[in-house]
Amino acid sequence: MKLITILASGTGTNAENIIKYFSNEKNAKVRLVLSNKPQAEVLKRAAALGVEALFFDRGQFYDSGEVRRILQERGTDLLVLAGFLWFIPEHIIKAYRGRIINIHPALLPRFGGKGMYGDRVHRAVLDAGCTESGITIHHVNEQYDAGDIIFQAKCPVLPGDDVHSLASRVHTLEYEHYPVVIKNLLEEMDDQ
Ligand code: GRF
């Protein structure tokens, strides 16, 4: 059984979608959800679905090694970022190199980097007059949004779109593709 840990800072609709998807799978499941925000809705969503959900603070993530210890203790084959806003410390990247992925709500390499998250991304896409946007699923390395791209899917930007309507179209793509990409990656690990 392959074990997934999700890191998320916010609402957690992707986390919920991934948990539900893998609850029907035999070979993988979401073992743990971790958040750097004690009140994050993602923790409630995960707990309601019977998944262990824990808060951690800056010191536990960057300094003491406590988060890494928990990941190792619970077992983690793949670390999945789903709306997680902190930089991943080098010691975790080293321990899980090639096994940490993120989803970005636009077509990287445009509209990525530090400070580009949530509605700011969609605002920038609209301001640039793009006729399409989409999602990028990529490996996580030492730089924001700069790891190797694993998968992209596109959607149109329609006349009259605002941040809300574009975000909702992009979210639909995320729900459709993120679990499947995770599943494929886990299967590839099996073959190695
Ligand atoms: C998603 O749009 C994802 O691409 C980005 O953060 C958002 C998280 O949304 N990284 P939710 O918390 O899963 O609803």
PDB file of C-alpha atoms and ligand atoms in Angstrom:
ATOM      1  CA  MET A   1       0.000   0.000   0.000  1.00  0.00           C
ATOM      2  CA  LYS A   2       1.455   3.347  -1.063  1.00  0.00           C
ATOM      3  CA  LEU A   3       0.941   6.199   1.392  1.00  0.00           C
ATOM      4  CA  ILE A   4       0.231   9.803   0.482  1.00  0.00           C
ATOM      5  CA  THR A   5       0.694  12.798   2.760  1.00  0.00           C
ATOM      6  CA  ILE A   6      -1.016  16.029   1.753  1.00  0.00           C
ATOM      7  CA  LEU A   7       0.311  19.430   2.799  1.00  0.00           C
ATOM      8  CA  ALA A   8      -2.241  22.230   2.582  1.00  0.00           C
ATOM      9  CA  SER A   9      -2.730  25.691   4.039  1.00  0.00           C
ATOM     10  CA  GLY A  10      -6.306  26.545   3.179  1.00  0.00           C
ATOM     11  CA  THR A  11      -9.717  25.352   2.195  1.00  0.00           C
ATOM     12  CA  GLY A  12      -8.647  21.934   1.040  1.00  0.00           C
ATOM     13  CA  THR A  13     -11.114  21.123  -1.712  1.00  0.00           C
ATOM     14  CA  ASN A  14      -8.309  19.415  -3.646  1.00  0.00           C
ATOM     15  CA  ALA A  15      -7.251  17.515  -0.540  1.00  0.00           C
ATOM     16  CA  GLU A  16     -10.821  16.329  -0.048  1.00  0.00           C
ATOM     17  CA  ASN A  17     -11.104  15.291  -3.683  1.00  0.00           C
ATOM     18  CA  ILE A  18      -7.834  13.331  -3.490  1.00  0.00           C
ATOM     19  CA  ILE A  19      -8.837  11.621  -0.226  1.00  0.00           C
ATOM     20  CA  LYS A  20     -12.158  10.551  -1.749  1.00  0.00           C
ATOM     21  CA  TYR A  21     -10.563   9.345  -4.967  1.00  0.00           C
ATOM     22  CA  PHE A  22      -8.064   7.137  -3.128  1.00  0.00           C
ATOM     23  CA  SER A  23     -10.659   5.776  -0.726  1.00  0.00           C
ATOM     24  CA  ASN A  24     -11.779   3.689  -3.706  1.00  0.00           C
ATOM     25  CA  GLU A  25      -8.278   2.496  -4.599  1.00  0.00           C
ATOM     26  CA  LYS A  26      -6.682  -0.691  -3.325  1.00  0.00           C
ATOM     27  CA  ASN A  27      -3.024   0.189  -3.696  1.00  0.00           C
ATOM     28  CA  ALA A  28      -2.772   3.707  -2.264  1.00  0.00           C
ATOM     29  CA  LYS A  29      -4.426   5.947   0.299  1.00  0.00           C
ATOM     30  CA  VAL A  30      -4.070   9.332   1.912  1.00  0.00           C
ATOM     31  CA  ARG A  31      -2.466   8.521   5.233  1.00  0.00           C
ATOM     32  CA  LEU A  32      -2.026  12.025   6.643  1.00  0.00           C
ATOM     33  CA  VAL A  33      -2.935  15.663   6.098  1.00  0.00           C
ATOM     34  CA  LEU A  34      -0.676  18.352   7.513  1.00  0.00           C
ATOM     35  CA  SER A  35      -1.316  22.073   7.712  1.00  0.00           C
ATOM     36  CA  ASN A  36       0.652  25.093   8.857  1.00  0.00           C
ATOM     37  CA  LYS A  37      -2.622  26.860   9.761  1.00  0.00           C
ATOM     38  CA  PRO A  38      -4.324  25.638  12.939  1.00  0.00           C
ATOM     39  CA  GLN A  39      -7.774  26.799  11.771  1.00  0.00           C
ATOM     40  CA  ALA A  40      -7.431  25.658   8.161  1.00  0.00           C
ATOM     41  CA  GLU A  41     -10.598  24.136   6.826  1.00  0.00           C
ATOM     42  CA  VAL A  42      -8.528  21.373   5.240  1.00  0.00           C
ATOM     43  CA  LEU A  43      -7.893  19.881   8.694  1.00  0.00           C
ATOM     44  CA  LYS A  44     -11.626  19.629   9.353  1.00  0.00           C
ATOM     45  CA  ARG A  45     -12.338  18.180   5.930  1.00  0.00           C
ATOM     46  CA  ALA A  46      -9.664  15.504   6.351  1.00  0.00           C
ATOM     47  CA  ALA A  47     -10.727  14.572   9.870  1.00  0.00           C
ATOM     48  CA  ALA A  48     -14.362  14.310   8.747  1.00  0.00           C
ATOM     49  CA  LEU A  49     -13.218  11.756   6.168  1.00  0.00           C
ATOM     50  CA  GLY A  50     -11.352   9.759   8.793  1.00  0.00           C
ATOM     51  CA  VAL A  51      -7.860  10.889   7.799  1.00  0.00           C
ATOM     52  CA  GLU A  52      -5.388  11.930  10.483  1.00  0.00           C
ATOM     53  CA  ALA A  53      -4.994  15.705  10.291  1.00  0.00           C
ATOM     54  CA  LEU A  54      -2.306  17.629  12.157  1.00  0.00           C
ATOM     55  CA  PHE A  55      -1.163  21.204  12.537  1.00  0.00           C
ATOM     56  CA  PHE A  56       2.519  22.073  12.653  1.00  0.00           C
ATOM     57  CA  ASP A  57       4.367  25.321  13.297  1.00  0.00           C
ATOM     58  CA  ARG A  58       7.373  26.970  11.712  1.00  0.00           C
ATOM     59  CA  GLY A  59       9.867  25.539  14.191  1.00  0.00           C
ATOM     60  CA  GLN A  60       8.608  21.988  13.677  1.00  0.00           C
ATOM     61  CA  PHE A  61       8.853  22.383   9.913  1.00  0.00           C
ATOM     62  CA  TYR A  62      12.131  24.234   9.457  1.00  0.00           C
ATOM     63  CA  ASP A  63      14.193  23.683  12.600  1.00  0.00           C
ATOM     64  CA  SER A  64      13.468  20.723  14.837  1.00  0.00           C
ATOM     65  CA  GLY A  65      12.874  18.104  12.157  1.00  0.00           C
ATOM     66  CA  GLU A  66       9.575  17.165  13.829  1.00  0.00           C
ATOM     67  CA  VAL A  67       7.553  17.284  10.605  1.00  0.00           C
ATOM     68  CA  ARG A  68      10.085  15.067   8.836  1.00  0.00           C
ATOM     69  CA  ARG A  69       9.986  12.673  11.768  1.00  0.00           C
ATOM     70  CA  ILE A  70       6.179  12.474  11.546  1.00  0.00           C
ATOM     71  CA  LEU A  71       6.330  11.863   7.778  1.00  0.00           C
ATOM     72  CA  GLN A  72       8.778   9.033   8.284  1.00  0.00           C
ATOM     73  CA  GLU A  73       6.971   7.600  11.259  1.00  0.00           C
ATOM     74  CA  ARG A  74       3.543   7.535   9.562  1.00  0.00           C
ATOM     75  CA  GLY A  75       5.062   6.447   6.249  1.00  0.00           C
ATOM     76  CA  THR A  76       5.027   8.645   3.164  1.00  0.00           C
ATOM     77  CA  ASP A  77       5.704   7.533  -0.395  1.00  0.00           C
ATOM     78  CA  LEU A  78       4.514  10.756  -1.992  1.00  0.00           C
ATOM     79  CA  LEU A  79       4.198  14.243  -0.550  1.00  0.00           C
ATOM     80  CA  VAL A  80       1.394  16.112  -2.287  1.00  0.00           C
ATOM     81  CA  LEU A  81       1.107  19.891  -1.962  1.00  0.00           C
ATOM     82  CA  ALA A  82      -2.425  21.172  -2.471  1.00  0.00           C
ATOM     83  CA  GLY A  83      -2.601  24.889  -1.788  1.00  0.00           C
ATOM     84  CA  PHE A  84       0.392  24.862   0.540  1.00  0.00           C
ATOM     85  CA  LEU A  85       2.051  28.244   0.858  1.00  0.00           C
ATOM     86  CA  TRP A  86       5.316  27.725   2.715  1.00  0.00           C
ATOM     87  CA  PHE A  87       8.644  26.980   1.148  1.00  0.00           C
ATOM     88  CA  ILE A  88       9.700  23.333   1.631  1.00  0.00           C
ATOM     89  CA  PRO A  89      12.907  23.111   3.713  1.00  0.00           C
ATOM     90  CA  GLU A  90      15.969  21.578   2.134  1.00  0.00           C
ATOM     91  CA  HIS A  91      16.134  18.683   4.578  1.00  0.00           C
ATOM     92  CA  ILE A  92      12.653  17.527   3.501  1.00  0.00           C
ATOM     93  CA  ILE A  93      13.430  18.030  -0.195  1.00  0.00           C
ATOM     94  CA  LYS A  94      16.555  15.920   0.263  1.00  0.00           C
ATOM     95  CA  ALA A  95      14.714  13.162   2.109  1.00  0.00           C
ATOM     96  CA  TYR A  96      11.906  13.044  -0.487  1.00  0.00           C
ATOM     97  CA  ARG A  97      13.637  14.120  -3.697  1.00  0.00           C
ATOM     98  CA  GLY A  98      11.485  13.291  -6.713  1.00  0.00           C
ATOM     99  CA  ARG A  99       8.586  12.421  -4.404  1.00  0.00           C
ATOM    100  CA  ILE A 100       7.183  15.896  -3.692  1.00  0.00           C
ATOM    101  CA  ILE A 101       4.690  17.398  -6.118  1.00  0.00           C
ATOM    102  CA  ASN A 102       2.655  20.581  -6.307  1.00  0.00           C
ATOM    103  CA  ILE A 103      -0.250  21.877  -8.331  1.00  0.00           C
ATOM    104  CA  HIS A 104      -0.211  25.420  -9.674  1.00  0.00           C
ATOM    105  CA  PRO A 105      -3.398  27.047 -10.993  1.00  0.00           C
ATOM    106  CA  ALA A 106      -1.907  28.361 -14.255  1.00  0.00           C
ATOM    107  CA  LEU A 107       0.343  27.308 -17.093  1.00  0.00           C
ATOM    108  CA  LEU A 108       3.903  27.523 -15.755  1.00  0.00           C
ATOM    109  CA  PRO A 109       6.471  28.874 -16.403  1.00  0.00           C
ATOM    110  CA  ARG A 110       4.242  31.957 -16.711  1.00  0.00           C
ATOM    111  CA  PHE A 111       2.414  33.249 -13.643  1.00  0.00           C
ATOM    112  CA  GLY A 112       4.525  31.393 -11.077  1.00  0.00           C
ATOM    113  CA  GLY A 113       7.105  32.218  -8.450  1.00  0.00           C
ATOM    114  CA  LYS A 114       7.068  33.760  -5.015  1.00  0.00           C
ATOM    115  CA  GLY A 115       3.852  35.590  -4.165  1.00  0.00           C
ATOM    116  CA  MET A 116       1.942  34.042  -7.059  1.00  0.00           C
ATOM    117  CA  TYR A 117      -0.809  32.029  -5.440  1.00  0.00           C
ATOM    118  CA  GLY A 118      -4.583  31.889  -5.274  1.00  0.00           C
ATOM    119  CA  ASP A 119      -6.511  34.756  -6.817  1.00  0.00           C
ATOM    120  CA  ARG A 120      -3.334  36.675  -7.603  1.00  0.00           C
ATOM    121  CA  VAL A 121      -2.503  34.104 -10.251  1.00  0.00           C
ATOM    122  CA  HIS A 122      -5.902  34.384 -11.943  1.00  0.00           C
ATOM    123  CA  ARG A 123      -5.780  38.196 -11.711  1.00  0.00           C
ATOM    124  CA  ALA A 124      -2.407  38.182 -13.490  1.00  0.00           C
ATOM    125  CA  VAL A 125      -3.680  35.846 -16.210  1.00  0.00           C
ATOM    126  CA  LEU A 126      -6.692  38.112 -16.808  1.00  0.00           C
ATOM    127  CA  ASP A 127      -4.580  41.287 -16.753  1.00  0.00           C
ATOM    128  CA  ALA A 128      -2.202  39.784 -19.306  1.00  0.00           C
ATOM    129  CA  GLY A 129      -5.151  39.228 -21.667  1.00  0.00           C
ATOM    130  CA  CYS A 130      -4.480  35.485 -22.012  1.00  0.00           C
ATOM    131  CA  THR A 131      -7.034  33.477 -23.952  1.00  0.00           C
ATOM    132  CA  GLU A 132      -6.185  30.304 -22.084  1.00  0.00           C
ATOM    133  CA  SER A 133      -5.085  29.212 -18.631  1.00  0.00           C
ATOM    134  CA  GLY A 134      -4.943  25.853 -16.916  1.00  0.00           C
ATOM    135  CA  ILE A 135      -3.068  23.788 -14.367  1.00  0.00           C
ATOM    136  CA  THR A 136       0.506  22.648 -13.934  1.00  0.00           C
ATOM    137  CA  ILE A 137       1.507  19.688 -11.801  1.00  0.00           C
ATOM    138  CA  HIS A 138       5.231  19.733 -11.137  1.00  0.00           C
ATOM    139  CA  HIS A 139       7.993  18.349  -8.990  1.00  0.00           C
ATOM    140  CA  VAL A 140       9.044  20.505  -6.061  1.00  0.00           C
ATOM    141  CA  ASN A 141      12.644  21.580  -5.768  1.00  0.00           C
ATOM    142  CA  GLU A 142      14.488  24.348  -3.954  1.00  0.00           C
ATOM    143  CA  GLN A 143      12.774  27.138  -5.947  1.00  0.00           C
ATOM    144  CA  TYR A 144       9.132  28.213  -6.037  1.00  0.00           C
ATOM    145  CA  ASP A 145       7.218  26.698  -8.971  1.00  0.00           C
ATOM    146  CA  ALA A 146      10.404  25.760 -10.816  1.00  0.00           C
ATOM    147  CA  GLY A 147      10.605  21.949 -10.581  1.00  0.00           C
ATOM    148  CA  ASP A 148      10.180  19.721 -13.622  1.00  0.00           C
ATOM    149  CA  ILE A 149       6.700  19.796 -15.100  1.00  0.00           C
ATOM    150  CA  ILE A 150       4.846  16.489 -14.914  1.00  0.00           C
ATOM    151  CA  PHE A 151       1.508  17.423 -16.443  1.00  0.00           C
ATOM    152  CA  GLN A 152      -0.432  20.408 -17.805  1.00  0.00           C
ATOM    153  CA  ALA A 153      -4.037  20.818 -18.877  1.00  0.00           C
ATOM    154  CA  LYS A 154      -5.610  23.893 -20.443  1.00  0.00           C
ATOM    155  CA  CYS A 155      -8.920  25.687 -20.257  1.00  0.00           C
ATOM    156  CA  PRO A 156     -10.137  28.769 -22.083  1.00  0.00           C
ATOM    157  CA  VAL A 157     -10.286  32.240 -20.573  1.00  0.00           C
ATOM    158  CA  LEU A 158     -13.666  33.499 -21.732  1.00  0.00           C
ATOM    159  CA  PRO A 159     -14.761  37.060 -22.466  1.00  0.00           C
ATOM    160  CA  GLY A 160     -16.309  38.463 -19.299  1.00  0.00           C
ATOM    161  CA  ASP A 161     -14.355  36.152 -16.989  1.00  0.00           C
ATOM    162  CA  ASP A 162     -13.451  37.472 -13.575  1.00  0.00           C
ATOM    163  CA  VAL A 163     -11.120  35.972 -10.993  1.00  0.00           C
ATOM    164  CA  HIS A 164     -13.955  33.939  -9.543  1.00  0.00           C
ATOM    165  CA  SER A 165     -15.189  32.363 -12.776  1.00  0.00           C
ATOM    166  CA  LEU A 166     -11.664  31.601 -13.976  1.00  0.00           C
ATOM    167  CA  ALA A 167     -10.675  30.108 -10.609  1.00  0.00           C
ATOM    168  CA  SER A 168     -13.707  27.878 -10.687  1.00  0.00           C
ATOM    169  CA  ARG A 169     -12.900  26.602 -14.210  1.00  0.00           C
ATOM    170  CA  VAL A 170      -9.303  25.914 -13.161  1.00  0.00           C
ATOM    171  CA  HIS A 171     -10.460  24.133  -9.992  1.00  0.00           C
ATOM    172  CA  THR A 172     -12.571  21.794 -12.108  1.00  0.00           C
ATOM    173  CA  LEU A 173      -9.443  20.839 -14.052  1.00  0.00           C
ATOM    174  CA  GLU A 174      -7.580  20.275 -10.795  1.00  0.00           C
ATOM    175  CA  TYR A 175     -10.238  17.904  -9.473  1.00  0.00           C
ATOM    176  CA  GLU A 176     -10.259  15.969 -12.727  1.00  0.00           C
ATOM    177  CA  HIS A 177      -6.511  15.523 -13.114  1.00  0.00           C
ATOM    178  CA  TYR A 178      -4.603  15.758  -9.825  1.00  0.00           C
ATOM    179  CA  PRO A 179      -5.691  12.386  -8.382  1.00  0.00           C
ATOM    180  CA  VAL A 180      -5.013  10.612 -11.672  1.00  0.00           C
ATOM    181  CA  VAL A 181      -1.535  12.116 -11.994  1.00  0.00           C
ATOM    182  CA  ILE A 182      -0.812  11.052  -8.393  1.00  0.00           C
ATOM    183  CA  LYS A 183      -2.025   7.551  -9.123  1.00  0.00           C
ATOM    184  CA  ASN A 184       0.169   7.315 -12.229  1.00  0.00           C
ATOM    185  CA  LEU A 185       3.224   8.525 -10.335  1.00  0.00           C
ATOM    186  CA  LEU A 186       2.673   5.949  -7.605  1.00  0.00           C
ATOM    187  CA  GLU A 187       2.351   3.234 -10.218  1.00  0.00           C
ATOM    188  CA  GLU A 188       5.576   4.351 -11.868  1.00  0.00           C
ATOM    189  CA  MET A 189       7.275   4.049  -8.479  1.00  0.00           C
ATOM    190  CA  ASP A 190       6.068   0.459  -8.335  1.00  0.00           C
ATOM    191  CA  ASP A 191       7.817  -0.257 -11.626  1.00  0.00           C
ATOM    192  CA  GLN A 192      11.159   1.091 -10.436  1.00  0.00           C
TER     193      GLN A 192
HETATM  194  C1  GRF B   1      -5.577  25.407  -5.919  1.00  0.00           C
HETATM  195  O1  GRF B   1      -6.055  26.269  -6.903  1.00  0.00           O
HETATM  196  C2  GRF B   1      -4.157  25.001  -6.212  1.00  0.00           C
HETATM  197  O2  GRF B   1      -3.844  25.025  -7.560  1.00  0.00           O
HETATM  198  C3  GRF B   1      -3.361  26.057  -5.514  1.00  0.00           C
HETATM  199  O3  GRF B   1      -4.086  26.350  -4.350  1.00  0.00           O
HETATM  200  C4  GRF B   1      -5.473  26.105  -4.570  1.00  0.00           C
HETATM  201  C5  GRF B   1      -5.959  25.266  -3.438  1.00  0.00           C
HETATM  202  O4  GRF B   1      -7.361  25.193  -3.412  1.00  0.00           O
HETATM  203  N1  GRF B   1      -2.009  25.610  -5.317  1.00  0.00           N
HETATM  204  P1  GRF B   1      -8.102  24.226  -2.397  1.00  0.00           P
HETATM  205  O5  GRF B   1      -7.640  24.612  -0.989  1.00  0.00           O
HETATM  206  O6  GRF B   1      -7.704  22.825  -2.733  1.00  0.00           O
HETATM  207  O7  GRF B   1      -9.551  24.472  -2.583  1.00  0.00           O
END
